Amino acid sequence: DTGVSQNPRHKITKRGQNVTFRCDPISEHNRLYWYRQTLGQGPEFLTYFQNEAQLEKSRLLSDRFSAERPKGSFSTLEIQRTEQGDSAMYLCASSPQPGKSGELFFGEGSRLTVL
Amino acid sequence: GIQVEQSPPDLILQEGANSTLRCNFSDSVNNLQWFHQNPWGQLINLFYIPSGTKQNGRLSATTVATERYSLLYISSSQTTDSGVYFCAVGRNQGGKLIFGQGTELSVKP
């Protein structure tokens, strides 16, 4: 069990560029979550998947954000036309199937800096 | 939505001291977790505790769901306990969690 893996760990981009983050969950977990964390704040929920189905999206997730989990394994989070306000740590987490523990396991995060 | 309040916001301890962190929430929940975020930003799950009491070494947690609060106890604190402790709650066992603002703990040698 290698844990939740995220890459890239750091991304610096210019305003207006597109960026994509990847998350590989713990292999037997069928739920996958994306959160965003800014300095001094707790993580904020963005979206989550059960297998390949996107079950909930936060209103924080504007039209410029899209998340996919095409085969129910890894997930990608794309931000189009980045803005300086998108600078944050993007956290991915996974949890076991419903009926078992709802415990969340987080990756190390992908830090985005938009110049 | 559910509101989560953590107290105190900051805590400074001498190594070896004990502490209690509190999490209040505004509505019924079926999911409550405590996390430790280390200085490198990694969030580590400490407890999944929607109700009852659990212990893991020097850490223990109690959730009184009917009174909408949870407590995290740290005994004999060590410098490695430093970091931010988050409480997070959700209406369902799975699904989204709402995080509090955290308690920043600093343990001095």
mmCIF file of C-alpha atoms in Angstrom:
data_model
loop_
_atom_site.group_PDB
_atom_site.id
_atom_site.type_symbol
_atom_site.label_atom_id
_atom_site.label_comp_id
_atom_site.label_asym_id
_atom_site.label_seq_id
_atom_site.Cartn_x
_atom_site.Cartn_y
_atom_site.Cartn_z
ATOM 1 C CA ASP A 1 0.000 0.000 0.000
ATOM 2 C CA THR A 2 1.760 3.123 -1.235
ATOM 3 C CA GLY A 3 -0.802 5.626 0.002
ATOM 4 C CA VAL A 4 -2.398 8.426 -1.999
ATOM 5 C CA SER A 5 -0.036 9.851 -4.598
ATOM 6 C CA GLN A 6 -0.295 13.325 -6.135
ATOM 7 C CA ASN A 7 1.732 15.018 -8.838
ATOM 8 C CA PRO A 8 3.166 17.376 -9.565
ATOM 9 C CA ARG A 9 3.960 18.377 -6.010
ATOM 10 C CA HIS A 10 4.599 21.951 -7.034
ATOM 11 C CA LYS A 11 3.450 23.946 -10.035
ATOM 12 C CA ILE A 12 4.249 27.554 -10.857
ATOM 13 C CA THR A 13 2.345 28.998 -13.772
ATOM 14 C CA LYS A 14 1.459 32.334 -15.310
ATOM 15 C CA ARG A 15 -2.029 33.716 -15.133
ATOM 16 C CA GLY A 16 -4.165 32.477 -17.988
ATOM 17 C CA GLN A 17 -2.390 29.150 -18.426
ATOM 18 C CA ASN A 18 -4.059 25.761 -17.889
ATOM 19 C CA VAL A 19 -2.797 23.315 -15.280
ATOM 20 C CA THR A 20 -3.624 19.685 -14.545
ATOM 21 C CA PHE A 21 -3.068 17.721 -11.346
ATOM 22 C CA ARG A 22 -3.171 13.957 -11.025
ATOM 23 C CA CYS A 23 -4.166 11.831 -8.042
ATOM 24 C CA ASP A 24 -3.666 8.082 -7.620
ATOM 25 C CA PRO A 25 -5.751 6.819 -4.674
ATOM 26 C CA ILE A 26 -5.091 3.826 -2.447
ATOM 27 C CA SER A 27 -5.797 0.899 -4.741
ATOM 28 C CA GLU A 28 -8.792 -0.681 -2.985
ATOM 29 C CA HIS A 29 -10.516 2.646 -2.244
ATOM 30 C CA ASN A 30 -13.439 3.473 -4.501
ATOM 31 C CA ARG A 31 -14.094 7.002 -3.232
ATOM 32 C CA LEU A 32 -11.836 9.878 -4.248
ATOM 33 C CA TYR A 33 -12.026 13.497 -3.065
ATOM 34 C CA TRP A 34 -10.490 16.824 -4.050
ATOM 35 C CA TYR A 35 -10.030 19.631 -1.527
ATOM 36 C CA ARG A 36 -8.364 23.025 -1.721
ATOM 37 C CA GLN A 37 -6.466 24.662 1.119
ATOM 38 C CA THR A 38 -5.234 28.236 1.333
ATOM 39 C CA LEU A 39 -2.800 29.563 3.919
ATOM 40 C CA GLY A 40 -4.165 29.569 7.442
ATOM 41 C CA GLN A 41 -7.434 27.892 6.505
ATOM 42 C CA GLY A 42 -8.847 24.418 6.772
ATOM 43 C CA PRO A 43 -9.294 22.374 3.592
ATOM 44 C CA GLU A 44 -12.403 23.188 1.535
ATOM 45 C CA PHE A 45 -14.304 20.475 -0.293
ATOM 46 C CA LEU A 46 -14.305 20.689 -4.105
ATOM 47 C CA THR A 47 -15.713 17.410 -5.426
ATOM 48 C CA TYR A 48 -15.810 13.661 -4.930
ATOM 49 C CA PHE A 49 -16.185 10.482 -6.960
ATOM 50 C CA GLN A 50 -17.468 7.030 -6.225
ATOM 51 C CA ASN A 51 -15.754 4.872 -8.808
ATOM 52 C CA GLU A 52 -16.045 6.914 -12.029
ATOM 53 C CA ALA A 53 -19.213 8.782 -11.021
ATOM 54 C CA GLN A 54 -18.838 12.369 -9.819
ATOM 55 C CA LEU A 55 -21.350 12.473 -6.973
ATOM 56 C CA GLU A 56 -21.018 16.022 -5.676
ATOM 57 C CA LYS A 57 -19.447 19.304 -6.737
ATOM 58 C CA SER A 58 -18.966 22.360 -4.557
ATOM 59 C CA ARG A 59 -20.088 25.773 -5.709
ATOM 60 C CA LEU A 60 -16.419 26.667 -5.251
ATOM 61 C CA LEU A 61 -15.755 24.662 -8.405
ATOM 62 C CA SER A 62 -16.262 27.281 -11.093
ATOM 63 C CA ASP A 63 -16.623 26.540 -14.799
ATOM 64 C CA ARG A 64 -12.846 26.792 -15.125
ATOM 65 C CA PHE A 65 -12.398 23.707 -12.965
ATOM 66 C CA SER A 66 -13.055 20.183 -14.169
ATOM 67 C CA ALA A 67 -12.349 16.863 -12.513
ATOM 68 C CA GLU A 68 -12.468 13.404 -14.028
ATOM 69 C CA ARG A 69 -11.978 9.843 -12.938
ATOM 70 C CA PRO A 70 -12.458 7.991 -16.211
ATOM 71 C CA LYS A 71 -11.849 4.392 -15.167
ATOM 72 C CA GLY A 72 -12.560 4.694 -11.488
ATOM 73 C CA SER A 73 -8.874 4.626 -10.626
ATOM 74 C CA PHE A 74 -6.752 7.795 -10.884
ATOM 75 C CA SER A 75 -8.304 11.249 -11.128
ATOM 76 C CA THR A 76 -7.289 14.526 -12.754
ATOM 77 C CA LEU A 77 -8.186 18.070 -11.744
ATOM 78 C CA GLU A 78 -7.790 20.661 -14.482
ATOM 79 C CA ILE A 79 -7.895 24.404 -13.999
ATOM 80 C CA GLN A 80 -8.306 26.452 -17.155
ATOM 81 C CA ARG A 81 -7.303 30.100 -17.542
ATOM 82 C CA THR A 82 -5.731 30.212 -14.104
ATOM 83 C CA GLU A 83 -6.143 33.286 -11.918
ATOM 84 C CA GLN A 84 -4.012 34.458 -9.006
ATOM 85 C CA GLY A 85 -6.847 33.504 -6.648
ATOM 86 C CA ASP A 86 -6.382 29.874 -7.679
ATOM 87 C CA SER A 87 -3.058 29.776 -5.841
ATOM 88 C CA ALA A 88 -3.515 27.135 -3.147
ATOM 89 C CA MET A 89 -2.670 23.608 -2.101
ATOM 90 C CA TYR A 90 -4.841 21.073 -3.924
ATOM 91 C CA LEU A 91 -5.360 17.980 -1.815
ATOM 92 C CA CYS A 92 -6.598 14.588 -2.920
ATOM 93 C CA ALA A 93 -7.965 11.959 -0.540
ATOM 94 C CA SER A 94 -9.468 8.504 -0.840
ATOM 95 C CA SER A 95 -11.654 6.358 1.375
ATOM 96 C CA PRO A 96 -12.944 2.779 1.374
ATOM 97 C CA GLN A 97 -16.289 1.795 -0.108
ATOM 98 C CA PRO A 98 -19.493 2.825 1.667
ATOM 99 C CA GLY A 99 -20.392 0.546 4.526
ATOM 100 C CA LYS A 100 -16.831 0.428 5.701
ATOM 101 C CA SER A 101 -15.112 3.253 7.551
ATOM 102 C CA GLY A 102 -15.513 6.744 6.112
ATOM 103 C CA GLU A 103 -11.929 7.470 7.134
ATOM 104 C CA LEU A 104 -10.120 9.757 4.694
ATOM 105 C CA PHE A 105 -6.507 9.280 3.657
ATOM 106 C CA PHE A 106 -4.842 12.343 2.132
ATOM 107 C CA GLY A 107 -1.994 12.676 -0.308
ATOM 108 C CA GLU A 108 0.811 15.187 0.174
ATOM 109 C CA GLY A 109 -0.897 17.759 -2.024
ATOM 110 C CA SER A 110 -0.060 19.746 -5.143
ATOM 111 C CA ARG A 111 0.888 23.344 -4.472
ATOM 112 C CA LEU A 112 -0.140 25.787 -7.202
ATOM 113 C CA THR A 113 1.344 29.263 -7.523
ATOM 114 C CA VAL A 114 -0.160 31.533 -10.171
ATOM 115 C CA LEU A 115 2.004 34.535 -11.049
ATOM 116 C CA GLY B 1 -24.416 24.156 5.951
ATOM 117 C CA ILE B 2 -22.802 22.710 9.047
ATOM 118 C CA GLN B 3 -20.577 25.091 11.008
ATOM 119 C CA VAL B 4 -17.463 23.750 12.735
ATOM 120 C CA GLU B 5 -15.673 25.697 15.449
ATOM 121 C CA GLN B 6 -12.386 24.640 16.988
ATOM 122 C CA SER B 7 -10.785 25.957 20.132
ATOM 123 C CA PRO B 8 -8.336 27.189 21.093
ATOM 124 C CA PRO B 9 -6.992 28.600 17.809
ATOM 125 C CA ASP B 10 -3.409 28.461 19.100
ATOM 126 C CA LEU B 11 -1.720 26.549 21.880
ATOM 127 C CA ILE B 12 1.856 26.579 23.133
ATOM 128 C CA LEU B 13 2.962 23.770 25.423
ATOM 129 C CA GLN B 14 6.098 22.668 27.157
ATOM 130 C CA GLU B 15 7.182 19.146 26.249
ATOM 131 C CA GLY B 16 5.519 16.638 28.559
ATOM 132 C CA ALA B 17 2.373 18.694 29.158
ATOM 133 C CA ASN B 18 -1.167 17.506 28.426
ATOM 134 C CA SER B 19 -3.754 19.327 26.340
ATOM 135 C CA THR B 20 -7.386 19.169 25.248
ATOM 136 C CA LEU B 21 -8.611 20.445 21.897
ATOM 137 C CA ARG B 22 -12.297 21.031 21.298
ATOM 138 C CA CYS B 23 -14.517 20.842 18.217
ATOM 139 C CA ASN B 24 -18.117 22.107 18.245
ATOM 140 C CA PHE B 25 -20.457 21.531 15.338
ATOM 141 C CA SER B 26 -23.833 22.994 14.547
ATOM 142 C CA ASP B 27 -25.863 20.007 13.298
ATOM 143 C CA SER B 28 -26.180 16.241 13.507
ATOM 144 C CA VAL B 29 -23.321 14.372 11.851
ATOM 145 C CA ASN B 30 -22.554 10.766 11.005
ATOM 146 C CA ASN B 31 -18.908 11.359 10.227
ATOM 147 C CA LEU B 32 -16.300 13.089 12.382
ATOM 148 C CA GLN B 33 -12.568 12.848 11.931
ATOM 149 C CA TRP B 34 -9.513 14.410 13.541
ATOM 150 C CA PHE B 35 -6.435 15.145 11.458
ATOM 151 C CA HIS B 36 -2.922 16.350 12.183
ATOM 152 C CA GLN B 37 -1.263 18.514 9.534
ATOM 153 C CA ASN B 38 2.490 18.394 9.968
ATOM 154 C CA PRO B 39 4.809 21.303 9.133
ATOM 155 C CA TRP B 40 5.275 19.857 5.622
ATOM 156 C CA GLY B 41 1.530 20.051 4.954
ATOM 157 C CA GLN B 42 0.697 16.355 5.094
ATOM 158 C CA LEU B 43 -2.698 15.615 6.649
ATOM 159 C CA ILE B 44 -2.652 12.490 8.775
ATOM 160 C CA ASN B 45 -5.868 10.876 9.945
ATOM 161 C CA LEU B 46 -5.813 10.472 13.728
ATOM 162 C CA PHE B 47 -9.338 9.255 14.481
ATOM 163 C CA TYR B 48 -12.557 8.394 12.727
ATOM 164 C CA ILE B 49 -14.942 8.994 15.617
ATOM 165 C CA PRO B 50 -18.575 9.933 14.878
ATOM 166 C CA SER B 51 -19.427 8.870 18.442
ATOM 167 C CA GLY B 52 -17.838 7.315 21.505
ATOM 168 C CA THR B 53 -14.254 7.221 22.686
ATOM 169 C CA LYS B 54 -11.090 5.910 21.067
ATOM 170 C CA GLN B 55 -7.476 5.814 22.156
ATOM 171 C CA ASN B 56 -4.263 5.465 20.192
ATOM 172 C CA GLY B 57 -1.132 5.699 22.288
ATOM 173 C CA ARG B 58 -0.825 9.165 23.815
ATOM 174 C CA LEU B 59 -3.834 10.429 21.880
ATOM 175 C CA SER B 60 -7.475 9.846 22.620
ATOM 176 C CA ALA B 61 -10.718 11.330 21.357
ATOM 177 C CA THR B 62 -14.283 11.516 22.561
ATOM 178 C CA THR B 63 -17.327 12.562 20.568
ATOM 179 C CA VAL B 64 -20.645 13.345 22.255
ATOM 180 C CA ALA B 65 -22.848 13.449 19.196
ATOM 181 C CA THR B 66 -26.023 14.405 21.065
ATOM 182 C CA GLU B 67 -24.295 17.521 22.416
ATOM 183 C CA ARG B 68 -22.475 18.221 19.147
ATOM 184 C CA TYR B 69 -18.888 18.323 20.295
ATOM 185 C CA SER B 70 -15.714 16.300 20.158
ATOM 186 C CA LEU B 71 -12.533 16.466 22.221
ATOM 187 C CA LEU B 72 -9.009 15.446 21.313
ATOM 188 C CA TYR B 73 -6.661 14.729 24.216
ATOM 189 C CA ILE B 74 -2.897 14.767 23.842
ATOM 190 C CA SER B 75 -0.930 13.489 26.805
ATOM 191 C CA SER B 76 2.793 13.814 27.500
ATOM 192 C CA SER B 77 3.210 16.028 24.443
ATOM 193 C CA GLN B 78 6.333 15.786 22.298
ATOM 194 C CA THR B 79 7.872 18.280 19.878
ATOM 195 C CA THR B 80 6.749 16.042 17.007
ATOM 196 C CA ASP B 81 3.135 16.722 18.017
ATOM 197 C CA SER B 82 3.548 20.289 16.730
ATOM 198 C CA GLY B 83 1.402 21.277 13.780
ATOM 199 C CA VAL B 84 -2.229 22.048 13.097
ATOM 200 C CA TYR B 85 -5.044 19.818 14.320
ATOM 201 C CA PHE B 86 -8.239 19.812 12.283
ATOM 202 C CA CYS B 87 -11.661 18.495 13.119
ATOM 203 C CA ALA B 88 -13.856 17.645 10.124
ATOM 204 C CA VAL B 89 -17.502 16.596 10.060
ATOM 205 C CA GLY B 90 -20.001 15.267 7.534
ATOM 206 C CA ARG B 91 -23.653 14.305 7.409
ATOM 207 C CA ASN B 92 -22.930 10.923 5.844
ATOM 208 C CA GLN B 93 -20.375 8.219 6.520
ATOM 209 C CA GLY B 94 -18.916 8.970 3.109
ATOM 210 C CA GLY B 95 -19.262 12.202 1.213
ATOM 211 C CA LYS B 96 -17.817 15.614 1.852
ATOM 212 C CA LEU B 97 -16.305 16.758 5.116
ATOM 213 C CA ILE B 98 -16.500 20.297 6.492
ATOM 214 C CA PHE B 99 -13.265 21.282 8.200
ATOM 215 C CA GLY B 100 -12.819 23.631 11.118
ATOM 216 C CA GLN B 101 -10.212 26.366 11.136
ATOM 217 C CA GLY B 102 -7.827 24.214 13.122
ATOM 218 C CA THR B 103 -5.833 24.489 16.337
ATOM 219 C CA GLU B 104 -2.170 25.302 15.840
ATOM 220 C CA LEU B 105 -0.115 23.494 18.462
ATOM 221 C CA SER B 106 3.498 24.294 19.223
ATOM 222 C CA VAL B 107 5.373 22.036 21.649
ATOM 223 C CA LYS B 108 8.586 23.531 23.010
ATOM 224 C CA PRO B 109 11.508 21.364 24.206
#
